[in-house]
């Protein structure tokens, strides 16, 4: 007999179902600024990676549905082991997270007495377990500045690491060679051409972009920092050097303003693996769920907790 497939639900039905399940199943939906617009619109909170990590621990719901990439879901689980953390697509991974191995970290550790291993939060739990403290782009300057060690091994992003190095000359920042394929490909020549055509537009740059692009930024910072700049609504337009998902909130913050994107490759395929249908299915089945080795979670908790402690000790400046 021919198998009947389930009838397709419309987007409106999916949204209605997601809203209903939030109430019925006590689920909070968190979404990164880079996920697609329809998910941002149905989420309870949208934020940068630091805001979302914090919200995963502070929101009262016992189930968190994390719409982002899997290091974000893992960090939420490590920080809130008693909560159920589900994701629309557990295979949405950040390629940069796999660009460093524990062996490489241990090799550098062996070369210095006075060294702090500072891991960008875009890393695996195993990498975190070999690190002293995690950072995001919203708190990296504040945290690295506050560390007693002079030697800082910043992993894995060479671009964010170079930015930290340029801002904190008192530290000896040792760089790794990882990068974000989305931000690394933003071409300086394309940004310069846009600046020439629109000299009065503000240039907003995420520090995962290359140093030449960062140098052109009027504002350099995390996704939240860039959005906050647009909320001031004091420029005729903006040249946006980060992933295009953020444009959804930027356009809401400054309606009628022009937003220009210098290169065509500013889309994170991993973030776009999250779809409305997968979000609905995850909430319906409460799977896929983040499951991790207990011992690894314990080891990775220390640098994440240290980040929370140091980031909260003073208001972030980046
Ligand atoms: P934010 O912390 O600025 O949101 O960045 C996350 C990220 O993955 C950037 O590519
Ligand atoms: Fe990773 Fe880059 Fe995607 Fe952010 S935008 S999740 S750093 S690949």
Short mmCIF file of N, CA, C and O in Angstrom, two decimals, residues 107-172:
data_model
loop_
_atom_site.label_atom_id
_atom_site.label_comp_id
_atom_site.label_asym_id
_atom_site.label_seq_id
_atom_site.Cartn_x
_atom_site.Cartn_y
_atom_site.Cartn_z
N UNK A 107 50.79 22.05 22.92
CA UNK A 107 52.14 22.38 22.42
C UNK A 107 52.52 23.80 22.80
O UNK A 107 53.62 24.07 23.26
N UNK A 108 51.59 24.75 22.63
CA UNK A 108 51.90 26.15 22.95
C UNK A 108 52.00 26.33 24.47
O UNK A 108 52.89 27.04 24.96
N UNK A 109 51.13 25.66 25.21
CA UNK A 109 51.18 25.76 26.68
C UNK A 109 52.57 25.36 27.19
O UNK A 109 53.10 25.96 28.12
N UNK A 110 53.14 24.33 26.57
CA UNK A 110 54.44 23.82 27.03
C UNK A 110 55.57 24.84 26.80
O UNK A 110 56.63 24.75 27.41
N UNK A 111 55.34 25.83 25.95
CA UNK A 111 56.41 26.78 25.61
C UNK A 111 56.47 28.00 26.52
O UNK A 111 57.40 28.78 26.46
N UNK A 112 55.44 28.23 27.34
CA UNK A 112 55.40 29.45 28.17
C UNK A 112 55.06 29.10 29.62
O UNK A 112 54.21 28.25 29.88
N UNK A 113 55.69 29.83 30.57
CA UNK A 113 55.32 29.68 31.99
C UNK A 113 54.10 30.52 32.29
O UNK A 113 53.22 30.13 33.04
N UNK A 114 54.10 31.71 31.68
CA UNK A 114 53.09 32.70 32.03
C UNK A 114 52.14 32.86 30.83
O UNK A 114 52.28 33.75 30.01
N UNK A 115 51.18 31.93 30.71
CA UNK A 115 50.33 31.92 29.52
C UNK A 115 48.87 31.69 29.91
O UNK A 115 48.57 30.84 30.74
N UNK A 116 47.98 32.48 29.29
CA UNK A 116 46.54 32.19 29.41
C UNK A 116 46.05 31.75 28.04
O UNK A 116 46.33 32.42 27.04
N UNK A 117 45.34 30.64 28.01
CA UNK A 117 44.72 30.19 26.76
C UNK A 117 43.30 30.77 26.74
O UNK A 117 42.48 30.45 27.59
N UNK A 118 43.07 31.66 25.79
CA UNK A 118 41.78 32.34 25.69
C UNK A 118 41.05 31.80 24.46
O UNK A 118 41.51 31.97 23.33
N UNK A 119 39.94 31.12 24.70
CA UNK A 119 39.21 30.49 23.60
C UNK A 119 38.00 31.32 23.22
O UNK A 119 37.17 31.66 24.09
N UNK A 120 37.93 31.66 21.96
CA UNK A 120 36.68 32.24 21.44
C UNK A 120 35.58 31.21 21.73
O UNK A 120 35.83 30.00 21.66
N UNK A 121 34.40 31.69 22.03
CA UNK A 121 33.33 30.75 22.39
C UNK A 121 32.96 29.86 21.20
O UNK A 121 32.40 28.77 21.37
N UNK A 122 33.33 30.27 19.99
CA UNK A 122 33.11 29.46 18.78
C UNK A 122 34.12 28.32 18.74
O UNK A 122 35.00 28.26 17.88
N UNK A 123 34.05 27.42 19.71
CA UNK A 123 34.98 26.29 19.80
C UNK A 123 34.21 25.07 20.31
O UNK A 123 33.13 25.21 20.88
N UNK A 124 34.84 23.90 20.16
CA UNK A 124 34.22 22.68 20.67
C UNK A 124 34.37 22.65 22.20
O UNK A 124 35.22 23.35 22.77
N UNK A 125 33.60 21.76 22.83
CA UNK A 125 33.72 21.60 24.29
C UNK A 125 35.12 21.10 24.64
O UNK A 125 35.69 21.48 25.66
N UNK A 126 35.68 20.26 23.79
CA UNK A 126 37.02 19.73 24.06
C UNK A 126 38.06 20.85 24.07
O UNK A 126 38.92 20.91 24.94
N UNK A 127 37.95 21.76 23.10
CA UNK A 127 38.88 22.90 23.08
C UNK A 127 38.69 23.75 24.34
O UNK A 127 39.67 24.19 24.96
N UNK A 128 37.44 23.98 24.70
CA UNK A 128 37.18 24.79 25.91
C UNK A 128 37.84 24.13 27.13
O UNK A 128 38.41 24.79 27.99
N UNK A 129 37.73 22.80 27.18
CA UNK A 129 38.28 22.07 28.33
C UNK A 129 39.80 22.27 28.46
O UNK A 129 40.35 22.14 29.55
N UNK A 130 40.47 22.61 27.38
CA UNK A 130 41.93 22.84 27.41
C UNK A 130 42.26 24.32 27.57
O UNK A 130 43.41 24.71 27.45
N UNK A 131 41.25 25.15 27.79
CA UNK A 131 41.47 26.60 27.82
C UNK A 131 41.25 27.17 29.22
O UNK A 131 40.62 26.53 30.07
N UNK A 132 41.74 28.40 29.43
CA UNK A 132 41.59 29.04 30.75
C UNK A 132 40.31 29.85 30.84
O UNK A 132 39.70 29.93 31.88
N UNK A 133 39.96 30.50 29.74
CA UNK A 133 38.77 31.35 29.77
C UNK A 133 38.21 31.46 28.36
O UNK A 133 38.97 31.41 27.38
N UNK A 134 36.90 31.57 28.27
CA UNK A 134 36.26 31.81 26.97
C UNK A 134 35.94 33.28 26.84
O UNK A 134 35.80 34.00 27.85
N UNK A 135 35.79 33.74 25.61
CA UNK A 135 35.36 35.12 25.35
C UNK A 135 34.42 35.10 24.14
O UNK A 135 34.42 34.16 23.35
N UNK A 136 33.64 36.16 24.01
CA UNK A 136 32.91 36.42 22.77
C UNK A 136 33.40 37.77 22.26
O UNK A 136 34.15 38.47 22.97
N UNK A 137 32.93 38.18 21.10
CA UNK A 137 33.42 39.46 20.59
C UNK A 137 32.88 40.63 21.41
O UNK A 137 33.41 41.73 21.33
N UNK A 138 31.85 40.40 22.23
CA UNK A 138 31.34 41.51 23.04
C UNK A 138 32.14 41.73 24.32
O UNK A 138 32.02 42.78 24.94
N UNK A 139 32.93 40.76 24.74
CA UNK A 139 33.63 40.93 26.01
C UNK A 139 35.13 40.64 25.94
O UNK A 139 35.82 40.67 26.96
N UNK A 140 35.67 40.33 24.74
CA UNK A 140 37.06 39.86 24.64
C UNK A 140 38.07 40.90 25.14
O UNK A 140 39.03 40.54 25.84
N UNK A 141 37.87 42.17 24.81
CA UNK A 141 38.86 43.18 25.22
C UNK A 141 38.87 43.32 26.74
O UNK A 141 39.93 43.33 27.37
N UNK A 142 37.68 43.42 27.29
CA UNK A 142 37.56 43.58 28.74
C UNK A 142 38.18 42.38 29.48
O UNK A 142 38.91 42.55 30.46
N UNK A 143 37.92 41.18 28.98
CA UNK A 143 38.40 39.99 29.68
C UNK A 143 39.92 39.83 29.51
O UNK A 143 40.64 39.64 30.49
N UNK A 144 40.41 39.96 28.28
CA UNK A 144 41.86 39.77 28.07
C UNK A 144 42.63 40.84 28.85
O UNK A 144 43.65 40.54 29.50
N UNK A 145 42.12 42.06 28.86
CA UNK A 145 42.78 43.13 29.60
C UNK A 145 42.88 42.79 31.08
O UNK A 145 43.88 43.10 31.73
N UNK A 146 41.89 42.12 31.61
CA UNK A 146 41.85 41.86 33.06
C UNK A 146 42.70 40.66 33.48
O UNK A 146 42.88 40.44 34.67
N UNK A 147 43.21 39.89 32.52
CA UNK A 147 43.96 38.69 32.90
C UNK A 147 45.35 39.07 33.42
O UNK A 147 45.99 39.97 32.88
N UNK A 148 45.85 38.36 34.44
CA UNK A 148 47.18 38.70 34.97
C UNK A 148 48.32 38.31 34.02
O UNK A 148 49.39 38.92 34.05
N UNK A 149 48.08 37.31 33.17
CA UNK A 149 49.16 36.83 32.29
C UNK A 149 49.45 37.84 31.17
O UNK A 149 48.53 38.46 30.65
N UNK A 150 50.75 37.95 30.82
CA UNK A 150 51.12 38.81 29.69
C UNK A 150 50.94 38.04 28.37
O UNK A 150 50.51 38.60 27.37
N UNK A 151 51.26 36.76 28.39
CA UNK A 151 51.17 35.96 27.16
C UNK A 151 49.76 35.39 27.03
O UNK A 151 49.27 34.71 27.94
N UNK A 152 49.16 35.67 25.89
CA UNK A 152 47.79 35.24 25.64
C UNK A 152 47.78 34.40 24.37
O UNK A 152 48.14 34.91 23.30
N UNK A 153 47.40 33.13 24.49
CA UNK A 153 47.23 32.32 23.27
C UNK A 153 45.76 32.42 22.90
O UNK A 153 44.91 31.86 23.58
N UNK A 154 45.48 33.19 21.84
CA UNK A 154 44.08 33.39 21.45
C UNK A 154 43.73 32.42 20.34
O UNK A 154 44.33 32.44 19.26
N UNK A 155 42.71 31.61 20.60
CA UNK A 155 42.32 30.58 19.61
C UNK A 155 40.83 30.68 19.30
O UNK A 155 40.04 31.09 20.16
N UNK A 156 40.35 30.26 18.14
CA UNK A 156 41.15 29.92 16.96
C UNK A 156 41.18 31.07 15.93
O UNK A 156 41.86 30.95 14.93
N UNK A 157 40.42 32.16 16.15
CA UNK A 157 40.19 33.13 15.07
C UNK A 157 41.35 34.12 14.94
O UNK A 157 41.55 34.99 15.80
N UNK A 158 42.07 34.04 13.84
CA UNK A 158 43.21 34.94 13.61
C UNK A 158 42.75 36.40 13.51
O UNK A 158 43.49 37.31 13.92
N UNK A 159 41.55 36.62 13.00
CA UNK A 159 41.10 38.01 12.82
C UNK A 159 40.68 38.65 14.14
O UNK A 159 41.09 39.78 14.44
N UNK A 160 39.87 37.95 14.90
CA UNK A 160 39.49 38.51 16.21
C UNK A 160 40.75 38.64 17.08
O UNK A 160 40.92 39.63 17.80
N UNK A 161 41.64 37.64 16.98
CA UNK A 161 42.90 37.70 17.74
C UNK A 161 43.74 38.91 17.34
O UNK A 161 44.29 39.61 18.20
N UNK A 162 43.80 39.20 16.04
CA UNK A 162 44.58 40.36 15.58
C UNK A 162 43.96 41.65 16.08
O UNK A 162 44.67 42.61 16.42
N UNK A 163 42.64 41.67 16.13
CA UNK A 163 41.96 42.87 16.64
C UNK A 163 42.31 43.08 18.12
O UNK A 163 42.66 44.20 18.53
N UNK A 164 42.26 42.00 18.89
CA UNK A 164 42.60 42.10 20.32
C UNK A 164 44.05 42.57 20.47
O UNK A 164 44.35 43.46 21.27
N UNK A 165 44.92 41.99 19.67
CA UNK A 165 46.35 42.36 19.70
C UNK A 165 46.52 43.86 19.42
O UNK A 165 47.29 44.54 20.11
N UNK A 166 45.79 44.36 18.45
CA UNK A 166 45.93 45.78 18.09
C UNK A 166 45.40 46.71 19.18
O UNK A 166 45.88 47.82 19.34
N UNK A 167 44.43 46.24 19.94
CA UNK A 167 43.81 47.08 20.97
C UNK A 167 44.52 46.97 22.33
O UNK A 167 44.36 47.84 23.18
N UNK A 168 45.25 45.88 22.53
CA UNK A 168 45.89 45.65 23.83
C UNK A 168 47.39 45.44 23.64
O UNK A 168 47.91 44.32 23.80
N UNK A 169 48.12 46.50 23.28
CA UNK A 169 49.55 46.32 23.00
C UNK A 169 50.37 45.86 24.20
O UNK A 169 51.49 45.36 24.05
N UNK A 170 49.80 46.01 25.40
CA UNK A 170 50.53 45.57 26.61
C UNK A 170 50.59 44.04 26.72
O UNK A 170 51.37 43.50 27.51
N UNK A 171 49.79 43.34 25.92
CA UNK A 171 49.79 41.88 25.96
C UNK A 171 50.58 41.30 24.78
O UNK A 171 50.61 41.90 23.70
N UNK A 172 51.17 40.12 25.00
CA UNK A 172 51.79 39.40 23.89
C UNK A 172 50.77 38.37 23.39
O UNK A 172 50.66 37.27 23.95
#
